[in-house]
Amino acid sequence: MHTDLCLQPATAIARLIRQRAVSASEVLEAHLARIEKLNPLVNAIVTLDVAGARDRARAIDEALARGEDPGPLAGLPVAHKDLAETKGMRTTYGSPIFADFVPDFDALIVARLKAAGAVTIGKTNTPEFGAGSQTFNPVFGATRNPYDLSKTCGGSSGGAAVALACGMIPIADGSDLGGSLRNPAGYCNVVGFRTSPGRVPVWPDPTPYLPFAIDGPMARTVADIALVLQAIAGPDPRAPLSISEPASIFAQPLERDLRGVRVAWSPDLGGLPVDPRVSDVIAAQRVVFEQLGCIVEEAAPDLNHADEIFQVMRAFRYELTLGELLDRERARMKDTVVWNIEAGRALSGPQVGRTMRLHAALLARLHEFMQRYEFIIAPVSQVPPFPVEQPYITEINGVSMRNYIEWMRSCYYISVCNTPAIAVPAGFTHDGLPVGLQIIGRPRADFSVLQLAYAYEQATQHWRRHPQLATV
């Protein structure tokens, strides 16, 4: 029963709890049993609050017994990324500097998940300060890919993706600056949604007017993503980029007639190096969109200067958020984090100004491109999962990567577009490693992205191939 229940979609588990066919406490115990069995193999959940979770599940059961509505996520276990502050629960940011830090407040996404009835069980692993798409840190070590324990799960929301793939939780939160919701989802055969900036308000946020770092949902299916968005979307006065539409828009049916919808097929986003193992899996998916009735044309937006825009604004943000900490704690900070902060310190005012002008021009070009195409289809990651001992990819198809994040351009080029982008399971390489497909929509057209992703998911059912270790 535990295996069957824990690998069900969150929508199905939520329905069973609401119908009182199974209690929130029973659901929790099933997931705790899986955590006890599987987490030692993968190291996805790094802080666990069993007693607190049992109290929260019991409160949900009591509320349902009284005929109350505890919220759309009632009774669903959730673990929060260890970058998100959790009141009374350790939040380390993956850094030894904060190994014993316990906040006295909840980040907004955590507070909204709790208010919607989700049962917090603990925290998921992340690289130090979320830096890099490979999940390891000196506090908790590395998180392993459940499809191949010798491989990385990606990052920086790597613990969340692995916990979902293993059935240790049915829903998760994450964050995404350069691909941190999408890359681990693609590497673990789950779904990660980088929503439009402001769709899920971020608080606290040291850069409230920069649209690059967002919080968002992860789950095993697209419908589960929509369910989570019913709890975490919607405006907040503390987040000035908030989109005013209510979260209830995500309760609409996901079905849509896609005949005649124009899709730009961009297997390398205009010339990025892509590993042939990824290209082969992605190429086989084109026919699915054609069978859905889409008009699929090979085309790529003009993303000239996207690399400069992202690298400069990322460095600017790292210096702004972590510069003072570097002055105090340099010896205890990861070398790549130090490099990124120092890159920010080397920037001049005119450099930042040039970047903002280039960003405005890129957004204008993208707007024109998306007058013709409602969606862009691209790979999530340019390479499949790689050895867990390797900090990052240094070359693709013979092309050298100049720094620790450049191998993630297929994600971070899209981060600077201010568009919603979802990673959905697209199949597997010949040696059984997951590959993700990225569906990119028009600005603020988050629900439309979910509709195409849902149709693709229904047609392919790739999400049903669970890791072997999770099914025995």
Coordinates of C-alpha atoms in Angstrom, one line a residue:
M1 CA 0.0 0.0 0.0
H2 CA 2.8 2.4 0.9
T3 CA 4.5 2.1 -2.4
D4 CA 1.3 2.5 -4.4
L5 CA 0.1 5.5 -2.3
C6 CA 3.4 7.3 -2.3
L7 CA 3.8 7.2 -6.0
Q8 CA 0.3 8.5 -6.7
P9 CA -0.1 12.0 -8.1
A10 CA -0.6 14.6 -5.4
T11 CA -4.1 15.3 -6.8
A12 CA -5.1 11.7 -6.2
I13 CA -3.7 11.7 -2.6
A14 CA -5.4 15.0 -1.8
R15 CA -8.7 13.6 -3.1
L16 CA -8.4 10.4 -1.0
I17 CA -7.7 12.6 2.1
R18 CA -10.6 14.9 1.4
Q19 CA -12.9 11.9 0.9
R20 CA -11.6 10.5 4.2
A21 CA -10.7 7.3 2.4
V22 CA -7.3 7.6 4.0
S23 CA -6.3 9.9 6.8
A24 CA -3.6 12.6 6.6
S25 CA -1.8 10.7 9.4
E26 CA -1.8 7.5 7.4
V27 CA -0.5 9.4 4.4
L28 CA 2.3 10.9 6.5
E29 CA 3.3 7.5 8.0
A30 CA 3.5 6.0 4.5
H31 CA 5.8 8.8 3.4
L32 CA 7.9 8.6 6.6
A33 CA 8.4 4.9 6.0
R34 CA 9.7 5.6 2.5
I35 CA 12.0 8.3 3.8
E36 CA 13.5 5.9 6.4
K37 CA 14.0 3.3 3.6
L38 CA 15.3 5.4 0.7
N39 CA 16.7 8.6 2.0
P40 CA 20.0 6.9 3.2
L41 CA 20.6 5.9 -0.4
V42 CA 20.0 9.4 -2.0
N43 CA 20.4 12.0 0.8
A44 CA 17.5 14.2 -0.4
I45 CA 15.9 15.2 2.9
V46 CA 18.5 16.8 5.2
T47 CA 16.3 17.9 8.2
L48 CA 13.3 15.9 9.4
D49 CA 10.7 16.9 12.0
V50 CA 8.7 13.7 12.6
A51 CA 7.0 14.8 15.8
G52 CA 6.0 18.2 14.3
A53 CA 4.7 16.5 11.1
R54 CA 2.6 14.1 13.1
D55 CA 1.0 16.9 15.0
R56 CA 0.3 18.8 11.8
A57 CA -1.3 15.7 10.1
R58 CA -3.4 15.0 13.2
A59 CA -4.7 18.6 13.1
I60 CA -5.7 18.2 9.5
D61 CA -7.6 15.0 10.3
E62 CA -9.4 16.7 13.2
A63 CA -10.3 19.7 11.0
L64 CA -11.8 17.3 8.3
A65 CA -13.7 15.4 11.0
R66 CA -15.3 18.7 12.1
G67 CA -16.4 19.4 8.5
E68 CA -13.9 22.2 8.0
D69 CA -11.9 22.8 4.8
P70 CA -8.1 22.9 5.7
G71 CA -7.1 24.1 2.2
P72 CA -6.4 22.7 -1.3
L73 CA -3.2 20.9 -0.1
A74 CA -4.8 19.4 3.1
G75 CA -2.7 16.5 4.4
L76 CA -0.1 16.5 1.6
P77 CA 3.5 16.0 3.0
V78 CA 5.9 18.7 1.8
A79 CA 9.6 19.4 2.4
H80 CA 11.0 22.9 1.8
K81 CA 14.2 23.7 0.0
D82 CA 16.9 24.5 2.5
L83 CA 17.2 28.0 1.0
A84 CA 13.7 28.8 2.2
E85 CA 13.4 30.0 5.8
T86 CA 11.3 27.8 8.1
K87 CA 10.2 29.1 11.5
G88 CA 11.6 27.0 14.3
M89 CA 13.3 24.6 11.8
R90 CA 17.0 24.6 10.8
T91 CA 17.7 26.5 7.6
T92 CA 21.4 26.1 6.5
Y93 CA 21.4 27.5 2.9
G94 CA 23.9 24.6 2.4
S95 CA 26.6 26.5 4.2
P96 CA 28.6 25.6 7.3
I97 CA 28.3 29.3 8.3
F98 CA 24.6 28.6 8.9
A99 CA 24.7 25.0 9.9
D100 CA 22.9 25.7 13.2
F101 CA 20.7 28.7 12.1
V102 CA 17.0 28.5 13.1
P103 CA 14.9 31.3 11.7
D104 CA 12.0 32.9 13.6
F105 CA 9.9 33.3 10.5
D106 CA 8.6 31.5 7.5
A107 CA 9.5 32.5 3.9
L108 CA 6.3 33.5 2.1
I109 CA 6.2 30.3 0.0
V110 CA 6.5 28.2 3.1
A111 CA 3.8 30.1 4.9
R112 CA 1.4 29.8 1.9
L113 CA 2.0 26.0 1.7
K114 CA 1.3 25.6 5.4
A115 CA -1.8 27.8 5.2
A116 CA -3.1 25.6 2.4
G117 CA -2.9 22.5 4.6
A118 CA 0.4 21.0 3.5
V119 CA 2.2 19.1 6.2
T120 CA 5.8 20.2 6.6
I121 CA 8.1 17.3 7.3
G122 CA 11.5 18.9 6.8
K123 CA 14.0 20.4 4.4
T124 CA 15.5 19.3 1.1
N125 CA 19.2 19.5 0.1
T126 CA 20.7 22.3 -2.0
P127 CA 24.2 23.4 -3.0
E128 CA 25.8 26.1 -0.9
F129 CA 23.7 29.2 -1.3
G130 CA 22.0 27.5 -4.2
A131 CA 25.1 28.1 -6.4
G132 CA 25.4 25.6 -9.3
S133 CA 23.2 22.9 -10.8
Q134 CA 24.8 20.1 -8.8
T135 CA 23.5 19.4 -5.3
F136 CA 26.3 19.0 -2.8
N137 CA 27.5 21.0 0.2
P138 CA 29.9 20.6 3.2
V139 CA 27.1 20.4 5.7
F140 CA 25.2 17.4 4.3
G141 CA 27.2 16.1 1.4
A142 CA 25.8 15.2 -2.1
T143 CA 22.4 14.2 -3.2
R144 CA 22.3 11.3 -5.6
N145 CA 20.2 10.6 -8.7
P146 CA 17.6 7.9 -7.9
Y147 CA 17.8 6.6 -11.5
D148 CA 21.5 6.0 -11.2
L149 CA 23.1 6.5 -7.7
S150 CA 26.5 7.3 -9.4
K151 CA 25.1 10.4 -11.1
T152 CA 24.1 13.9 -10.0
C153 CA 20.5 14.9 -9.5
G154 CA 21.2 18.4 -10.8
G155 CA 20.4 21.5 -8.8
S156 CA 19.9 23.6 -7.0
S157 CA 16.5 22.2 -6.0
G158 CA 18.1 18.8 -6.2
G159 CA 16.9 17.4 -2.9
A160 CA 13.3 18.3 -3.8
A161 CA 13.5 16.6 -7.2
V162 CA 14.9 13.4 -5.7
A163 CA 12.4 13.3 -2.9
L164 CA 9.6 13.6 -5.4
A165 CA 11.0 10.9 -7.7
C166 CA 11.4 8.5 -4.8
G167 CA 7.9 9.1 -3.5
M168 CA 9.2 10.6 -0.2
I169 CA 6.9 13.6 -0.7
P170 CA 4.2 14.3 -3.3
I171 CA 4.8 18.1 -3.7
A172 CA 7.8 20.4 -3.1
D173 CA 8.9 24.0 -3.4
G174 CA 12.1 25.2 -5.0
S175 CA 13.7 28.3 -6.5
D176 CA 15.2 29.1 -9.9
L177 CA 17.7 31.7 -10.9
G178 CA 19.5 30.0 -13.7
G179 CA 17.6 26.7 -13.9
S180 CA 17.3 25.4 -10.4
L181 CA 13.7 24.2 -10.7
R182 CA 14.1 22.9 -14.2
N183 CA 17.5 21.2 -14.3
P184 CA 16.9 18.8 -11.3
A185 CA 13.3 18.1 -12.6
G186 CA 14.7 17.1 -15.9
Y187 CA 17.4 15.0 -14.3
C188 CA 14.9 13.2 -12.0
N189 CA 11.9 12.7 -14.4
V190 CA 9.6 15.1 -12.5
V191 CA 8.1 18.5 -13.2
G192 CA 9.6 21.8 -12.3
F193 CA 8.0 25.2 -13.2
R194 CA 9.8 28.4 -13.5
T195 CA 6.8 30.7 -13.4
S196 CA 6.7 34.2 -14.7
P197 CA 8.4 36.7 -12.3
G198 CA 5.9 37.8 -9.7
R199 CA 3.5 34.8 -10.2
V200 CA 4.7 33.3 -6.9
P201 CA 5.8 36.4 -4.9
V202 CA 9.2 36.1 -3.2
W203 CA 9.7 37.3 0.3
P204 CA 12.1 37.9 1.9
D205 CA 14.0 39.1 -1.2
P206 CA 17.0 41.3 -1.1
T207 CA 16.5 42.2 -4.8
P208 CA 12.7 42.8 -5.0
Y209 CA 12.9 44.7 -8.3
L210 CA 15.1 42.2 -10.2
P211 CA 13.0 39.6 -12.1
F212 CA 15.7 36.8 -12.2
A213 CA 15.4 34.8 -9.0
I214 CA 11.9 33.2 -8.6
D215 CA 10.3 30.7 -6.2
G216 CA 8.1 27.9 -7.7
P217 CA 6.6 24.5 -7.5
M218 CA 7.9 21.0 -8.2
A219 CA 5.8 17.8 -8.4
R220 CA 5.5 14.5 -10.3
T221 CA 2.7 15.7 -12.7
V222 CA 1.5 18.9 -14.4
A223 CA -1.8 18.7 -12.6
D224 CA 0.0 18.5 -9.3
I225 CA 1.9 21.7 -10.3
A226 CA -1.4 23.4 -10.9
L227 CA -2.7 22.2 -7.5
V228 CA 0.4 23.7 -5.7
L229 CA 0.0 27.0 -7.6
Q230 CA -3.5 27.3 -6.2
A231 CA -1.8 27.7 -2.8
I232 CA 1.4 29.7 -3.6
A233 CA 0.4 32.0 -6.5
G234 CA -1.3 35.4 -6.1
P235 CA -0.1 38.9 -5.1
D236 CA 1.6 40.0 -1.9
P237 CA 2.2 43.6 -0.9
R238 CA 5.7 42.9 0.1
A239 CA 6.7 41.8 -3.4
P240 CA 6.5 44.7 -5.8
L241 CA 6.7 42.5 -8.9
S242 CA 3.6 40.5 -7.8
I243 CA 1.2 39.6 -10.6
S244 CA -2.3 40.6 -9.5
E245 CA -4.2 37.6 -10.9
P246 CA -5.6 35.3 -8.1
A247 CA -4.3 31.8 -7.5
S248 CA -7.7 30.5 -8.4
I249 CA -6.9 30.7 -12.1
F250 CA -4.9 27.5 -11.6
A251 CA -8.0 25.6 -10.6
Q252 CA -9.4 25.7 -14.1
P253 CA -9.4 22.5 -16.3
L254 CA -6.0 21.9 -18.0
E255 CA -7.5 20.4 -21.2
R256 CA -7.3 22.5 -24.3
D257 CA -7.7 22.1 -28.1
L258 CA -4.2 22.8 -29.4
R259 CA -4.9 22.4 -33.1
G260 CA -3.3 25.3 -35.0
V261 CA -1.2 26.5 -32.2
R262 CA 2.3 27.6 -33.5
V263 CA 5.3 26.1 -31.7
A264 CA 8.9 27.1 -32.3
W265 CA 11.0 23.9 -32.2
S266 CA 14.4 25.0 -30.9
P267 CA 16.5 21.9 -30.2
D268 CA 19.7 23.9 -29.5
L269 CA 18.2 27.4 -28.8
G270 CA 20.0 28.8 -31.8
G271 CA 23.4 27.1 -31.6
L272 CA 24.2 25.9 -28.1
P273 CA 26.2 22.7 -27.9
V274 CA 23.9 19.8 -26.9
D275 CA 25.1 16.3 -26.1
P276 CA 23.8 13.8 -28.7
R277 CA 22.2 11.7 -26.0
V278 CA 20.0 14.6 -25.1
S279 CA 19.4 15.6 -28.8
D280 CA 18.2 12.1 -29.7
V281 CA 15.6 12.0 -26.9
I282 CA 14.3 15.5 -27.7
A283 CA 14.2 14.9 -31.5
A284 CA 11.8 12.0 -30.9
Q285 CA 9.3 14.3 -29.1
R286 CA 8.5 16.5 -32.0
V287 CA 6.0 14.2 -33.5
V288 CA 4.0 14.3 -30.2
F289 CA 3.3 18.0 -30.6
E290 CA 2.4 17.5 -34.3
Q291 CA 0.0 14.8 -33.2
L292 CA -1.6 17.2 -30.7
G293 CA -2.4 19.4 -33.7
C294 CA 0.4 22.0 -33.2
I295 CA 2.0 23.7 -36.1
V296 CA 5.7 22.9 -35.3
E297 CA 8.3 25.0 -37.1
E298 CA 12.1 24.9 -36.5
A299 CA 12.9 28.4 -35.2
A300 CA 14.8 30.1 -32.5
P301 CA 14.5 33.5 -30.8
D302 CA 17.3 35.9 -31.1
L303 CA 18.9 35.6 -27.7
N304 CA 22.0 37.6 -28.5
H305 CA 23.6 38.9 -25.3
A306 CA 21.6 36.6 -23.1
D307 CA 24.8 35.2 -21.7
E308 CA 26.2 38.6 -20.8
I309 CA 22.9 39.7 -19.3
F310 CA 22.7 36.7 -17.1
Q311 CA 26.3 36.6 -16.0
V312 CA 26.4 40.3 -15.1
M313 CA 23.1 40.4 -13.3
R314 CA 23.9 37.1 -11.4
A315 CA 27.3 38.5 -10.3
F316 CA 25.6 41.8 -9.3
R317 CA 23.0 39.9 -7.2
Y318 CA 25.6 37.7 -5.6
E319 CA 27.7 40.7 -4.5
L320 CA 24.5 42.4 -3.2
T321 CA 23.3 39.5 -1.2
L322 CA 26.5 37.8 0.0
G323 CA 29.2 40.5 -0.3
E324 CA 29.2 41.4 3.4
L325 CA 29.3 37.7 4.4
L326 CA 32.3 37.2 2.2
D327 CA 34.2 39.9 4.1
R328 CA 33.5 38.0 7.4
E329 CA 33.6 34.4 6.3
R330 CA 35.7 34.0 3.1
A331 CA 37.5 30.9 4.5
R332 CA 34.2 29.0 4.9
M333 CA 32.7 29.8 1.5
K334 CA 32.8 27.6 -1.7
D335 CA 35.3 28.8 -4.3
T336 CA 32.6 29.2 -7.0
V337 CA 30.5 31.4 -4.6
V338 CA 33.6 33.5 -3.8
W339 CA 34.3 33.9 -7.6
N340 CA 30.7 35.0 -8.3
I341 CA 30.7 37.6 -5.5
E342 CA 34.1 38.9 -6.7
A343 CA 32.8 39.1 -10.3
G344 CA 30.1 41.3 -8.9
R345 CA 32.6 43.5 -7.1
A346 CA 34.5 44.0 -10.4
L347 CA 31.5 45.4 -12.2
S348 CA 31.3 49.1 -13.0
G349 CA 28.1 51.2 -13.1
P350 CA 28.4 51.6 -16.9
Q351 CA 28.6 47.8 -17.2
V352 CA 25.4 47.3 -15.3
G353 CA 23.8 50.1 -17.3
R354 CA 24.8 48.4 -20.6
T355 CA 23.4 45.1 -19.4
M356 CA 20.0 46.7 -18.6
R357 CA 19.9 48.2 -22.1
L358 CA 20.8 44.9 -23.6
H359 CA 18.1 43.2 -21.5
A360 CA 15.4 45.6 -22.7
A361 CA 16.4 45.0 -26.3
L362 CA 16.3 41.2 -25.9
L363 CA 12.8 41.4 -24.4
A364 CA 11.7 43.5 -27.3
R365 CA 13.0 41.0 -29.8
L366 CA 11.5 38.1 -27.9
H367 CA 8.1 39.9 -27.9
E368 CA 8.2 40.1 -31.7
F369 CA 9.2 36.5 -32.0
M370 CA 6.3 35.3 -29.8
Q371 CA 3.8 37.2 -31.9
R372 CA 4.2 34.3 -34.3
Y373 CA 4.8 31.5 -31.9
E374 CA 2.8 30.9 -28.7
F375 CA 5.4 28.4 -27.4
I376 CA 9.1 27.5 -27.7
I377 CA 10.2 23.9 -27.2
A378 CA 13.9 23.3 -26.1
P379 CA 15.9 20.9 -24.1
V380 CA 16.1 21.6 -20.3
S381 CA 19.7 20.7 -20.0
Q382 CA 22.4 20.4 -22.6
V383 CA 23.9 17.2 -21.1
P384 CA 22.4 14.2 -19.3
P385 CA 23.1 13.6 -15.6
F386 CA 26.9 13.3 -15.0
P387 CA 29.0 11.7 -12.2
V388 CA 28.1 12.9 -8.8
E389 CA 31.8 13.5 -7.9
Q390 CA 32.1 16.0 -10.8
P391 CA 31.3 19.5 -9.5
Y392 CA 30.2 20.8 -12.9
I393 CA 30.5 20.2 -16.7
T394 CA 33.6 21.7 -18.3
E395 CA 33.0 20.9 -21.9
I396 CA 30.1 19.9 -24.2
N397 CA 30.8 18.3 -27.7
G398 CA 34.4 19.6 -27.4
V399 CA 33.3 23.2 -26.6
S400 CA 34.9 24.4 -23.3
M401 CA 32.8 26.0 -20.6
R402 CA 34.4 29.1 -19.2
N403 CA 32.9 28.9 -15.7
Y404 CA 30.8 26.7 -13.4
I405 CA 27.4 27.7 -14.7
E406 CA 28.0 28.1 -18.5
W407 CA 26.9 24.5 -19.2
M408 CA 23.4 25.6 -18.1
R409 CA 22.8 28.2 -20.8
S410 CA 19.8 26.3 -22.1
C411 CA 18.1 27.2 -18.9
Y412 CA 19.6 30.6 -18.0
Y413 CA 19.1 32.0 -21.4
I414 CA 15.4 31.6 -20.7
S415 CA 15.7 33.0 -17.2
V416 CA 16.5 36.4 -18.7
C417 CA 13.4 36.2 -21.0
N418 CA 10.9 36.9 -18.1
T419 CA 8.8 34.1 -19.5
P420 CA 7.3 31.0 -17.8
A421 CA 9.2 27.8 -18.6
I422 CA 8.3 24.3 -17.4
A423 CA 10.5 21.2 -17.4
V424 CA 8.5 18.0 -18.1
P425 CA 9.8 14.4 -18.5
A426 CA 10.7 13.7 -22.1
G427 CA 12.1 10.1 -21.9
F428 CA 15.4 8.4 -21.2
T429 CA 18.8 8.0 -22.8
H430 CA 19.8 4.5 -23.9
D431 CA 21.4 3.9 -20.5
G432 CA 18.3 4.9 -18.6
L433 CA 19.0 8.5 -17.6
P434 CA 16.1 11.0 -17.6
V435 CA 15.9 13.8 -20.1
G436 CA 13.7 16.9 -19.6
L437 CA 11.9 19.0 -22.2
Q438 CA 11.4 22.7 -21.7
I439 CA 8.1 24.4 -22.7
I440 CA 8.5 28.2 -22.8
G441 CA 5.4 30.4 -23.1
R442 CA 4.6 34.1 -23.5
P443 CA 5.2 36.4 -20.6
R444 CA 2.6 35.8 -17.8
A445 CA 0.9 33.1 -19.8
D446 CA 1.7 30.5 -17.1
F447 CA -1.6 28.7 -17.4
S448 CA -1.2 28.2 -21.1
V449 CA 2.2 26.7 -20.5
L450 CA 0.6 24.2 -18.1
Q451 CA -2.0 23.4 -20.7
L452 CA 0.5 22.4 -23.4
A453 CA 2.6 20.6 -20.8
Y454 CA -0.4 18.7 -19.6
A455 CA -1.4 17.6 -23.1
Y456 CA 2.2 16.5 -23.8
E457 CA 2.3 14.6 -20.5
Q458 CA -1.0 12.8 -21.2
A459 CA 0.2 11.8 -24.6
T460 CA 3.6 10.4 -23.4
Q461 CA 3.2 9.3 -19.8
H462 CA 6.9 9.4 -19.2
W463 CA 6.3 10.4 -15.6
R464 CA 5.1 6.9 -14.8
R465 CA 8.6 5.4 -15.1
H466 CA 9.8 5.6 -11.5
P467 CA 13.3 4.8 -10.3
Q468 CA 13.7 1.1 -9.7
L469 CA 14.7 1.7 -6.0
A470 CA 11.4 3.4 -5.4
T471 CA 9.2 0.5 -6.7
V472 CA 10.6 -2.4 -4.7

